[in-house]
PDB file of C-alpha atoms and ligand atoms in Angstrom:
ATOM      1  CA  MET A  19      -4.673  14.204   0.895  1.00  0.00           C
ATOM      2  CA  ASN A  20      -8.432  14.367   1.379  1.00  0.00           C
ATOM      3  CA  ASP A  21      -9.021  11.917   4.136  1.00  0.00           C
ATOM      4  CA  PHE A  22     -12.741  12.441   4.671  1.00  0.00           C
ATOM      5  CA  TYR A  23     -15.948  11.816   2.742  1.00  0.00           C
ATOM      6  CA  PRO A  24     -16.459  12.484  -0.084  1.00  0.00           C
ATOM      7  CA  PHE A  25     -13.216  10.840  -1.071  1.00  0.00           C
ATOM      8  CA  VAL A  26     -11.670  11.790  -4.401  1.00  0.00           C
ATOM      9  CA  ASN A  27      -9.012  10.028  -6.392  1.00  0.00           C
ATOM     10  CA  THR A  28      -5.996  12.256  -5.849  1.00  0.00           C
ATOM     11  CA  PRO A  29      -3.563  12.184  -8.795  1.00  0.00           C
ATOM     12  CA  LEU A  30      -0.440  10.078  -8.695  1.00  0.00           C
ATOM     13  CA  PRO A  31       2.591  12.053  -7.465  1.00  0.00           C
ATOM     14  CA  TYR A  32       4.298  11.228 -10.811  1.00  0.00           C
ATOM     15  CA  GLY A  33       3.306  10.539 -14.402  1.00  0.00           C
ATOM     16  CA  TYR A  34       1.710   7.265 -15.432  1.00  0.00           C
ATOM     17  CA  ALA A  35       4.850   6.334 -17.373  1.00  0.00           C
ATOM     18  CA  ALA A  36       7.270   7.494 -14.672  1.00  0.00           C
ATOM     19  CA  LEU A  37       7.891   4.012 -13.298  1.00  0.00           C
ATOM     20  CA  GLU A  38       8.843   2.539 -16.679  1.00  0.00           C
ATOM     21  CA  PRO A  39      10.440   0.131 -17.353  1.00  0.00           C
ATOM     22  CA  PHE A  40       9.765  -1.416 -13.945  1.00  0.00           C
ATOM     23  CA  ILE A  41       5.999  -0.886 -13.907  1.00  0.00           C
ATOM     24  CA  ASP A  42       4.403  -0.125 -17.254  1.00  0.00           C
ATOM     25  CA  GLU A  43       2.238   2.868 -18.069  1.00  0.00           C
ATOM     26  CA  LYS A  44      -0.868   0.847 -18.937  1.00  0.00           C
ATOM     27  CA  THR A  45      -0.773  -0.964 -15.615  1.00  0.00           C
ATOM     28  CA  MET A  46      -0.450   2.341 -13.769  1.00  0.00           C
ATOM     29  CA  ARG A  47      -3.371   3.876 -15.660  1.00  0.00           C
ATOM     30  CA  LEU A  48      -5.639   0.921 -14.961  1.00  0.00           C
ATOM     31  CA  HIS A  49      -4.424   0.537 -11.396  1.00  0.00           C
ATOM     32  CA  HIS A  50      -4.956   4.172 -10.413  1.00  0.00           C
ATOM     33  CA  ASP A  51      -7.846   5.238 -12.641  1.00  0.00           C
ATOM     34  CA  LYS A  52      -9.910   2.031 -12.544  1.00  0.00           C
ATOM     35  CA  HIS A  53      -8.997  -0.176  -9.596  1.00  0.00           C
ATOM     36  CA  LEU A  54      -8.407   2.550  -7.007  1.00  0.00           C
ATOM     37  CA  GLN A  55     -11.290   4.602  -8.395  1.00  0.00           C
ATOM     38  CA  THR A  56     -13.649   1.676  -7.819  1.00  0.00           C
ATOM     39  CA  TYR A  57     -12.691   1.469  -4.141  1.00  0.00           C
ATOM     40  CA  ILE A  58     -13.269   5.208  -3.812  1.00  0.00           C
ATOM     41  CA  ASN A  59     -16.647   4.995  -5.511  1.00  0.00           C
ATOM     42  CA  ASN A  60     -17.724   2.062  -3.374  1.00  0.00           C
ATOM     43  CA  LEU A  61     -16.587   3.728  -0.147  1.00  0.00           C
ATOM     44  CA  ASN A  62     -18.427   6.936  -1.040  1.00  0.00           C
ATOM     45  CA  ALA A  63     -21.541   4.920  -1.881  1.00  0.00           C
ATOM     46  CA  VAL A  64     -21.593   3.332   1.589  1.00  0.00           C
ATOM     47  CA  LEU A  65     -21.002   6.631   3.382  1.00  0.00           C
ATOM     48  CA  LYS A  66     -23.668   8.292   1.258  1.00  0.00           C
ATOM     49  CA  GLU A  67     -26.152   6.015   3.001  1.00  0.00           C
ATOM     50  CA  HIS A  68     -24.481   6.211   6.430  1.00  0.00           C
ATOM     51  CA  ALA A  69     -24.018   9.852   7.369  1.00  0.00           C
ATOM     52  CA  GLU A  70     -22.921   8.844  10.883  1.00  0.00           C
ATOM     53  CA  LEU A  71     -19.683   7.450   9.430  1.00  0.00           C
ATOM     54  CA  ARG A  72     -18.692  10.609   7.567  1.00  0.00           C
ATOM     55  CA  LYS A  73     -16.983  12.156  10.577  1.00  0.00           C
ATOM     56  CA  TYR A  74     -14.301   9.484  10.480  1.00  0.00           C
ATOM     57  CA  SER A  75     -11.108   9.826   8.475  1.00  0.00           C
ATOM     58  CA  LEU A  76      -9.973   7.161   6.070  1.00  0.00           C
ATOM     59  CA  GLU A  77      -7.533   5.788   8.634  1.00  0.00           C
ATOM     60  CA  GLN A  78     -10.159   5.777  11.377  1.00  0.00           C
ATOM     61  CA  LEU A  79     -12.451   3.725   9.170  1.00  0.00           C
ATOM     62  CA  ILE A  80      -9.877   0.934   9.063  1.00  0.00           C
ATOM     63  CA  THR A  81      -8.155   1.101  12.429  1.00  0.00           C
ATOM     64  CA  CYS A  82     -10.780  -0.921  14.279  1.00  0.00           C
ATOM     65  CA  ASN A  83     -11.409   1.868  16.777  1.00  0.00           C
ATOM     66  CA  ILE A  84     -14.841   2.352  15.331  1.00  0.00           C
ATOM     67  CA  MET A  85     -17.492  -0.189  14.521  1.00  0.00           C
ATOM     68  CA  PRO A  86     -19.571   0.516  11.420  1.00  0.00           C
ATOM     69  CA  PRO A  87     -23.030  -1.135  11.469  1.00  0.00           C
ATOM     70  CA  SER A  88     -22.595  -4.871  10.957  1.00  0.00           C
ATOM     71  CA  ALA A  89     -24.548  -4.810   7.692  1.00  0.00           C
ATOM     72  CA  VAL A  90     -21.901  -2.576   6.075  1.00  0.00           C
ATOM     73  CA  ARG A  91     -18.821  -3.252   8.217  1.00  0.00           C
ATOM     74  CA  THR A  92     -17.134  -5.550   5.719  1.00  0.00           C
ATOM     75  CA  ASN A  93     -17.981  -3.201   2.891  1.00  0.00           C
ATOM     76  CA  VAL A  94     -16.477  -0.217   4.729  1.00  0.00           C
ATOM     77  CA  ARG A  95     -13.333  -2.093   5.777  1.00  0.00           C
ATOM     78  CA  ARG A  96     -12.678  -3.548   2.334  1.00  0.00           C
ATOM     79  CA  ASN A  97     -13.161  -0.331   0.437  1.00  0.00           C
ATOM     80  CA  ALA A  98     -11.474   2.000   2.926  1.00  0.00           C
ATOM     81  CA  GLY A  99      -8.616  -0.509   3.033  1.00  0.00           C
ATOM     82  CA  GLY A 100      -8.504  -0.521  -0.760  1.00  0.00           C
ATOM     83  CA  VAL A 101      -8.161   3.264  -0.827  1.00  0.00           C
ATOM     84  CA  TYR A 102      -5.591   3.434   1.975  1.00  0.00           C
ATOM     85  CA  ASN A 103      -3.463   0.554   0.704  1.00  0.00           C
ATOM     86  CA  HIS A 104      -3.338   1.777  -2.879  1.00  0.00           C
ATOM     87  CA  ARG A 105      -2.419   5.319  -1.883  1.00  0.00           C
ATOM     88  CA  PHE A 106       0.268   4.011   0.439  1.00  0.00           C
ATOM     89  CA  PHE A 107       1.660   1.800  -2.311  1.00  0.00           C
ATOM     90  CA  PHE A 108       1.627   4.476  -5.028  1.00  0.00           C
ATOM     91  CA  TYR A 109       3.124   7.156  -2.796  1.00  0.00           C
ATOM     92  CA  GLY A 110       5.932   4.823  -1.797  1.00  0.00           C
ATOM     93  CA  LEU A 111       7.291   4.541  -5.333  1.00  0.00           C
ATOM     94  CA  LYS A 112       9.780   6.774  -7.122  1.00  0.00           C
ATOM     95  CA  ASN A 113      11.839   6.547 -10.285  1.00  0.00           C
ATOM     96  CA  PRO A 114      14.739   7.004 -10.309  1.00  0.00           C
ATOM     97  CA  SER A 115      15.294   6.050  -6.721  1.00  0.00           C
ATOM     98  CA  SER A 116      18.170   5.075  -4.488  1.00  0.00           C
ATOM     99  CA  PRO A 117      18.793   1.305  -4.362  1.00  0.00           C
ATOM    100  CA  ALA A 118      18.752   1.122  -0.574  1.00  0.00           C
ATOM    101  CA  PRO A 119      17.890   3.286   2.438  1.00  0.00           C
ATOM    102  CA  THR A 120      20.596   5.476   3.910  1.00  0.00           C
ATOM    103  CA  GLY A 121      19.326   7.119   7.108  1.00  0.00           C
ATOM    104  CA  ALA A 122      18.045   5.874  10.435  1.00  0.00           C
ATOM    105  CA  LEU A 123      15.943   3.268   8.648  1.00  0.00           C
ATOM    106  CA  ALA A 124      19.080   1.779   7.084  1.00  0.00           C
ATOM    107  CA  ARG A 125      20.612   1.318  10.535  1.00  0.00           C
ATOM    108  CA  ALA A 126      17.373  -0.204  11.846  1.00  0.00           C
ATOM    109  CA  ILE A 127      17.134  -2.629   8.917  1.00  0.00           C
ATOM    110  CA  ASN A 128      20.719  -3.739   9.500  1.00  0.00           C
ATOM    111  CA  GLY A 129      19.975  -4.136  13.196  1.00  0.00           C
ATOM    112  CA  TYR A 130      16.765  -6.132  12.841  1.00  0.00           C
ATOM    113  CA  PHE A 131      17.420  -8.180   9.723  1.00  0.00           C
ATOM    114  CA  GLY A 132      21.235  -8.427   9.740  1.00  0.00           C
ATOM    115  CA  SER A 133      21.759  -6.629   6.432  1.00  0.00           C
ATOM    116  CA  PHE A 134      19.833  -4.951   3.662  1.00  0.00           C
ATOM    117  CA  ASP A 135      20.151  -8.076   1.510  1.00  0.00           C
ATOM    118  CA  LYS A 136      18.687 -10.232   4.278  1.00  0.00           C
ATOM    119  CA  PHE A 137      15.806  -7.794   4.637  1.00  0.00           C
ATOM    120  CA  ARG A 138      15.257  -7.890   0.882  1.00  0.00           C
ATOM    121  CA  THR A 139      15.121 -11.678   0.931  1.00  0.00           C
ATOM    122  CA  ARG A 140      12.670 -11.643   3.859  1.00  0.00           C
ATOM    123  CA  PHE A 141      10.432  -9.074   2.197  1.00  0.00           C
ATOM    124  CA  THR A 142      10.532 -10.893  -1.153  1.00  0.00           C
ATOM    125  CA  ASP A 143       9.662 -14.208   0.496  1.00  0.00           C
ATOM    126  CA  ALA A 144       6.717 -12.530   2.230  1.00  0.00           C
ATOM    127  CA  ALA A 145       5.476 -11.006  -1.044  1.00  0.00           C
ATOM    128  CA  LEU A 146       5.706 -14.390  -2.752  1.00  0.00           C
ATOM    129  CA  SER A 147       3.988 -16.138   0.157  1.00  0.00           C
ATOM    130  CA  VAL A 148       0.737 -14.177  -0.197  1.00  0.00           C
ATOM    131  CA  PHE A 149      -1.769 -16.731  -1.492  1.00  0.00           C
ATOM    132  CA  GLY A 150      -4.062 -15.019  -3.943  1.00  0.00           C
ATOM    133  CA  SER A 151      -4.384 -11.282  -3.424  1.00  0.00           C
ATOM    134  CA  GLY A 152      -2.867  -9.037  -0.787  1.00  0.00           C
ATOM    135  CA  TYR A 153       0.156  -7.041   0.259  1.00  0.00           C
ATOM    136  CA  ALA A 154       3.538  -7.395   1.924  1.00  0.00           C
ATOM    137  CA  TRP A 155       4.612  -4.640   4.318  1.00  0.00           C
ATOM    138  CA  LEU A 156       7.572  -3.337   6.246  1.00  0.00           C
ATOM    139  CA  VAL A 157       6.156  -1.936   9.463  1.00  0.00           C
ATOM    140  CA  ARG A 158       7.396  -0.312  12.614  1.00  0.00           C
ATOM    141  CA  ASP A 159       6.008  -1.987  15.706  1.00  0.00           C
ATOM    142  CA  GLY A 160       7.072   0.158  18.619  1.00  0.00           C
ATOM    143  CA  ARG A 161      10.855   0.008  18.500  1.00  0.00           C
ATOM    144  CA  ARG A 162      10.882  -3.085  16.297  1.00  0.00           C
ATOM    145  CA  LEU A 163      10.745  -3.542  12.545  1.00  0.00           C
ATOM    146  CA  ALA A 164       8.737  -6.376  11.068  1.00  0.00           C
ATOM    147  CA  VAL A 165       7.756  -7.772   7.690  1.00  0.00           C
ATOM    148  CA  VAL A 166       4.095  -8.762   7.578  1.00  0.00           C
ATOM    149  CA  THR A 167       1.502  -9.662   4.965  1.00  0.00           C
ATOM    150  CA  SER A 168      -2.159  -8.817   4.639  1.00  0.00           C
ATOM    151  CA  ALA A 169      -4.884 -10.562   2.653  1.00  0.00           C
ATOM    152  CA  ASN A 170      -7.078  -8.803   0.106  1.00  0.00           C
ATOM    153  CA  GLN A 171      -7.518  -5.200   1.330  1.00  0.00           C
ATOM    154  CA  ASP A 172      -6.779  -5.797   4.997  1.00  0.00           C
ATOM    155  CA  THR A 173      -4.223  -3.421   6.465  1.00  0.00           C
ATOM    156  CA  PRO A 174      -1.690  -3.724   9.286  1.00  0.00           C
ATOM    157  CA  LEU A 175      -3.126  -0.568  10.864  1.00  0.00           C
ATOM    158  CA  CYS A 176      -5.530  -2.777  12.795  1.00  0.00           C
ATOM    159  CA  ASN A 177      -2.568  -4.224  14.672  1.00  0.00           C
ATOM    160  CA  ASN A 178      -1.339  -0.855  15.908  1.00  0.00           C
ATOM    161  CA  VAL A 179       1.764  -0.805  13.771  1.00  0.00           C
ATOM    162  CA  SER A 180       3.064   1.963  11.507  1.00  0.00           C
ATOM    163  CA  PRO A 181       3.468   0.997   7.849  1.00  0.00           C
ATOM    164  CA  LEU A 182       6.694   2.138   6.199  1.00  0.00           C
ATOM    165  CA  LEU A 183       6.548   0.375   2.860  1.00  0.00           C
ATOM    166  CA  CYS A 184       4.194  -1.941   0.976  1.00  0.00           C
ATOM    167  CA  ILE A 185       3.885  -3.856  -2.246  1.00  0.00           C
ATOM    168  CA  ASP A 186       0.553  -4.656  -3.856  1.00  0.00           C
ATOM    169  CA  VAL A 187       0.717  -8.257  -5.066  1.00  0.00           C
ATOM    170  CA  TRP A 188      -2.776  -8.496  -6.521  1.00  0.00           C
ATOM    171  CA  GLU A 189      -2.329  -9.769 -10.085  1.00  0.00           C
ATOM    172  CA  HIS A 190      -3.726  -6.508 -11.478  1.00  0.00           C
ATOM    173  CA  ALA A 191      -0.584  -4.800 -10.129  1.00  0.00           C
ATOM    174  CA  TYR A 192       1.758  -6.714 -12.422  1.00  0.00           C
ATOM    175  CA  TYR A 193       0.065  -9.142 -14.780  1.00  0.00           C
ATOM    176  CA  LEU A 194       0.242  -7.040 -17.975  1.00  0.00           C
ATOM    177  CA  LYS A 195       4.031  -6.789 -17.778  1.00  0.00           C
ATOM    178  CA  HIS A 196       5.229  -9.625 -15.581  1.00  0.00           C
ATOM    179  CA  CYS A 197       2.453 -12.107 -16.375  1.00  0.00           C
ATOM    180  CA  ASN A 198       2.411 -14.889 -13.793  1.00  0.00           C
ATOM    181  CA  VAL A 199       5.971 -14.252 -12.545  1.00  0.00           C
ATOM    182  CA  ARG A 200       5.406 -12.347  -9.332  1.00  0.00           C
ATOM    183  CA  ALA A 201       9.086 -12.726  -8.391  1.00  0.00           C
ATOM    184  CA  ASP A 202      10.146 -10.589 -11.363  1.00  0.00           C
ATOM    185  CA  TYR A 203       7.667  -7.933 -10.333  1.00  0.00           C
ATOM    186  CA  VAL A 204       9.057  -7.908  -6.788  1.00  0.00           C
ATOM    187  CA  ASP A 205      12.581  -7.521  -8.208  1.00  0.00           C
ATOM    188  CA  ASP A 206      11.408  -4.550 -10.278  1.00  0.00           C
ATOM    189  CA  PHE A 207       9.627  -3.094  -7.258  1.00  0.00           C
ATOM    190  CA  PHE A 208      12.958  -2.954  -5.431  1.00  0.00           C
ATOM    191  CA  GLU A 209      14.248  -0.622  -8.183  1.00  0.00           C
ATOM    192  CA  ILE A 210      11.602   2.028  -7.483  1.00  0.00           C
ATOM    193  CA  ILE A 211      11.162   2.164  -3.701  1.00  0.00           C
ATOM    194  CA  ASP A 212      11.145   5.712  -2.356  1.00  0.00           C
ATOM    195  CA  TRP A 213      13.483   5.014   0.541  1.00  0.00           C
ATOM    196  CA  ALA A 214      13.555   8.662   1.583  1.00  0.00           C
ATOM    197  CA  ARG A 215       9.798   8.466   2.233  1.00  0.00           C
ATOM    198  CA  ALA A 216      10.106   5.196   4.154  1.00  0.00           C
ATOM    199  CA  ASP A 217      12.917   6.701   6.205  1.00  0.00           C
ATOM    200  CA  ALA A 218      10.821   9.797   6.941  1.00  0.00           C
ATOM    201  CA  LEU A 219       7.927   7.596   8.066  1.00  0.00           C
ATOM    202  CA  TYR A 220      10.298   5.584  10.250  1.00  0.00           C
ATOM    203  CA  SER A 221      11.755   8.678  11.822  1.00  0.00           C
ATOM    204  CA  GLY A 222       8.325  10.089  12.478  1.00  0.00           C
ATOM    205  CA  SER A 223       8.915  13.164  10.374  1.00  0.00           C
ATOM    206  CA  LYS A 224       6.218  12.263   7.888  1.00  0.00           C
TER     207      LYS A 224
HETATM  208 MN1  LIG B 320      -4.075  -2.924  -6.481  1.00  0.00          MN
END
């Protein structure tokens, strides 16, 4: 994945219709080709004017270890976050997928949440609790697992945690198919989670 300026919109790792019937083709086309593309264009536009920022990777631009000039800091954070979050979301989906994790992550989820169903309830509640636009995440925080939310295009990377899984709950992610019923979208999301990827991220092999 090209992680440095100039950023390009890498293709989805599957076809636009691959997530049907859980996420519809039109939503995926708009989401990847329009919404994500806009974040990429905006991020490139800022870095075009700020050559000193081009040495930083996408993750470095949002991990708070660097401080872009105050005049463009918000712009950089929002757009780099928009690129990172969308890629993380898209790459975490797969259809068909397994309904639940099986490896070390499965044992960790059982240990920290009590059971997979309890984790699912916790994650769903978090996704539904996001007021307006944002994301819900499963993250690894040292040896712990946690479910967290982020507003707009903020990311949990700023808190020194490792994301394992996320759901985009901006309305553009689901409105064409699920209309105003975010809960139905979250249910469909659980049908297409790439648990093997989340497990690989958890185990540090990815
Ligand atoms: Mn989105």
